[in-house]
Each structure stands twice: as C-alpha cells, then as structure tokens.
XYZ file of C-alpha atoms in Angstrom:
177
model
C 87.880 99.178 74.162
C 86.646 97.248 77.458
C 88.297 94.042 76.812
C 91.699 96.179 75.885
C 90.920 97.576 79.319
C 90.500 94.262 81.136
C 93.428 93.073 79.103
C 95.824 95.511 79.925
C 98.826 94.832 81.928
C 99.045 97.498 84.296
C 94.578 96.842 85.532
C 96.219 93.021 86.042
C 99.151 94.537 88.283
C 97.333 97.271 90.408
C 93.769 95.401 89.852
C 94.542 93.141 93.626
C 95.612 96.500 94.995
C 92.567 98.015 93.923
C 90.178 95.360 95.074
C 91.559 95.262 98.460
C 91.458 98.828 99.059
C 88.140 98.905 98.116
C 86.685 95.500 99.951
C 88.452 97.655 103.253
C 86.606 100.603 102.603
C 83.203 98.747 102.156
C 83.656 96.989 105.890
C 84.419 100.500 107.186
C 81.638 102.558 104.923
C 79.331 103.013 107.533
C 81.637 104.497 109.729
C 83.652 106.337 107.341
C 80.283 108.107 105.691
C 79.146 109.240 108.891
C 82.238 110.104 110.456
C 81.981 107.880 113.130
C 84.580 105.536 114.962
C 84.855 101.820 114.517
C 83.793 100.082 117.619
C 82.720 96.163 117.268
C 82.359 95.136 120.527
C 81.734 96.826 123.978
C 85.048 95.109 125.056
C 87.134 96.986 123.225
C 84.807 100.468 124.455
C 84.861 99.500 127.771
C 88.292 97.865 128.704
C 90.750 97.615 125.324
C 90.755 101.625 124.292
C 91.053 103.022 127.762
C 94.360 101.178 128.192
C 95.424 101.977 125.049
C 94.508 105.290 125.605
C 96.767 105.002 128.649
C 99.847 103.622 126.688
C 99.059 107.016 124.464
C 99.714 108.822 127.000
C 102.539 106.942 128.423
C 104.472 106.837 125.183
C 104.109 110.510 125.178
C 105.677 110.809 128.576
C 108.455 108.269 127.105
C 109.166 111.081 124.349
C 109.125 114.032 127.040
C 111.471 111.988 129.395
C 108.602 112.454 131.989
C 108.781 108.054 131.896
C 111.363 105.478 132.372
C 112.192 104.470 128.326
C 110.578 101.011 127.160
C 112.724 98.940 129.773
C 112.814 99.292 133.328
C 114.506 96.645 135.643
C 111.747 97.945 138.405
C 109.118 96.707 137.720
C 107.612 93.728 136.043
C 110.650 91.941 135.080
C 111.894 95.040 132.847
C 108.885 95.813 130.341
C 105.890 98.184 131.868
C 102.437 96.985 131.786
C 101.135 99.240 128.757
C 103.648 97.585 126.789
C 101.702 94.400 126.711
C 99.932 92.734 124.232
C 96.597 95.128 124.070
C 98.119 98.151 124.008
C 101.146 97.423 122.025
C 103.650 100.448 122.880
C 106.589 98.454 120.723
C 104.252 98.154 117.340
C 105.211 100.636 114.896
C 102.159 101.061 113.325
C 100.830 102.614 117.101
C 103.072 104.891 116.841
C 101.373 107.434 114.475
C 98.246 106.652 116.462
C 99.832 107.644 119.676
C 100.821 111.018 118.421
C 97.504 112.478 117.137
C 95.481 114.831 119.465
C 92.993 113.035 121.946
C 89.747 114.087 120.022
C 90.747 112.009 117.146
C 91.990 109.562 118.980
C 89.631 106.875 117.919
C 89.285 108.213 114.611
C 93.099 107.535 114.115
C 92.204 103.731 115.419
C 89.729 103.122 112.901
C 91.817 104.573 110.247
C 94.709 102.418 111.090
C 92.259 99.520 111.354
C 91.444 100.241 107.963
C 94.922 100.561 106.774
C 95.960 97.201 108.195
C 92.680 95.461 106.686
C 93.661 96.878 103.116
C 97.288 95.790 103.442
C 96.342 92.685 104.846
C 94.539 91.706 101.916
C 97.401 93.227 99.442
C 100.106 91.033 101.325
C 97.946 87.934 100.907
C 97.513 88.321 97.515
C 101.378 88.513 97.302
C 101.865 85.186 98.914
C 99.103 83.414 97.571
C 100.585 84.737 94.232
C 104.146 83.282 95.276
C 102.882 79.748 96.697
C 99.991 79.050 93.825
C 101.590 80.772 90.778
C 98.528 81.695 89.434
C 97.137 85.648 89.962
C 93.793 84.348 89.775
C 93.422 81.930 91.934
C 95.733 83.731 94.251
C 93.158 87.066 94.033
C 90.409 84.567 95.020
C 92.329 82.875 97.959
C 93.433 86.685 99.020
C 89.790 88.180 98.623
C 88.569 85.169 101.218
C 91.565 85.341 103.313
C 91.067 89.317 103.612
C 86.726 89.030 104.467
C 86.772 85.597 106.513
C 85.276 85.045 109.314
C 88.565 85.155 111.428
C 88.750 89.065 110.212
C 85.351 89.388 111.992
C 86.090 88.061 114.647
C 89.635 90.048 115.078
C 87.506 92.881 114.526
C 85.817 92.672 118.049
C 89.259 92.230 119.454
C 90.952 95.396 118.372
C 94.151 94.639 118.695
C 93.849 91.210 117.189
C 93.659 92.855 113.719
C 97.240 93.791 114.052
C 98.021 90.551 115.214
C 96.455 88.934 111.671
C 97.810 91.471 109.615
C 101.426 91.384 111.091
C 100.823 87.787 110.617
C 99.994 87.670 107.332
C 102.860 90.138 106.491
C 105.353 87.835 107.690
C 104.277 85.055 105.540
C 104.605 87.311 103.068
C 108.061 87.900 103.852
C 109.106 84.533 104.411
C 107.702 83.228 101.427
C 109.673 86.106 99.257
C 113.259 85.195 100.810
C-alpha cells in the first residue's frame, strides 16, 4: 500500500508543495517552537526594523489621512523616504504586516519571512518544472534553489528575502506566458 502511496498522482502534485512548506518551517523551527522572532543579524535589530517600524507607522497615518498619500512633489523628488528599498511601503506583502498591533510586530515579520521562503521554493519548483520538463529534477533544482546559500545570506538582510522571492516569482511568471 506504500508504493500505491508514492505512486499516486495527487502525493506527485502536492508532494513539491509539501516539501517546501516543510524545508520553511525547519529554517524557522527554532523560532517558531519557542515563540520567538526571527532576527539573523544585528543589522536588521539595530537599523532595518526600526525604519520599518517607522514606515508601519507611516502607512498607518497614510490610511488615517494624518500623511501626504505615497507621492508627494515636496520632498525627495515625489516618493518619501520610508518608501525606499528597506522598508518597502509599495510591497503588498507589507501590507498585512503593517496593520497588526505593535507587540506582534516582529512576530508578523518572521511569519511573512516564512511565508515568502515557502512560496519561494513552490514558485521555483514551477519554473524549474516549465524550463527542465522533468518534476524530478525540477524538485531537486527547487529544493537547492529554496536552502542555498544566497537564502542565508538574504536572511541577514531582511528585506532581501522579498527581493529573492519576488524575484523568483517573476521568473515564474515569465516563464508561464
């Protein structure tokens, strides 16, 4: 009844899925278990979150009207400065983040962070699938894609991670057209 299992068409269709999910929540175990927030390097505690903090808070003002809307001709040549590239007030996936309560703040961050690391892998699979017509080989290039060392290393530079996953969705997208 195994091999029926492993030979079943629906564990080959949501068996990528499943591995990605999963690989994701292995990186963020520790933090998950122990209810902690996911913070790789002191740059993004010390300089990255407190400006995105601030765009939080600025993109709540936006949606009071207590702040000019996402242009303003006054001041640096129409865009404010939280709208830059480490806070990223114009990404729609920051926009859930921005609207939780400021206790779980962070906890929304590494959430998200996990989110984009599962769906990065599930998106790779999809074009590795589409450029190398093979699932397996395309499950192997997505499962080394997902964990390499580049995913480390965007890791310490939170908002990097979006950067590689919005990346990676867009070659997904391209390739599908």
């Amino acid at each position: 009844t195994i091999t029926i299992l492993f030979e079943s068409a629906t564990l080959k269709k949501f068996l990528p899925l499943f591995l990605h999910v999963v690989l994701a929540a292995c990186l963020f175990w520790p933090f998950i278990s122990a209810g902690q927030v996911a913070i790789f390097s002191y740059d993004n505690l010390g300089e990255i979150f407190p400006l995105f903090y601030y765009a939080k808070h600025n993109f709540a003002n936006i949606l009071h009207g207590q702040s000019p809307w996402l242009w303003n001709p006054v001041i640096q040549n129409g865009f404010p400065f939280y709208s830059n590239h480490w806070n990223m007030i114009y990404y729609p996936l920051n926009w859930p983040v921005f609207l939780v309560s400021d206790q779980d703040f962070l906890k929304a961050v590494t959430f998200k962070s996990f989110v984009e690391v599962s769906l990065l892998g599930i998106f790779a699979y999809g074009f590795f699938k589409r450029e190398l017509g093979n699932s397996r080989w395309a499950l192997f290039s997505s499962v080394a894609y997902q964990m390499c060392s580049l995913l480390i290393f965007t890791m310490s530079i939170f908002p990097a991670t979006s950067l590689f996953f919005s990346m990676t969705v867009y070659l997904y997208l391209l390739w599908s057209v």
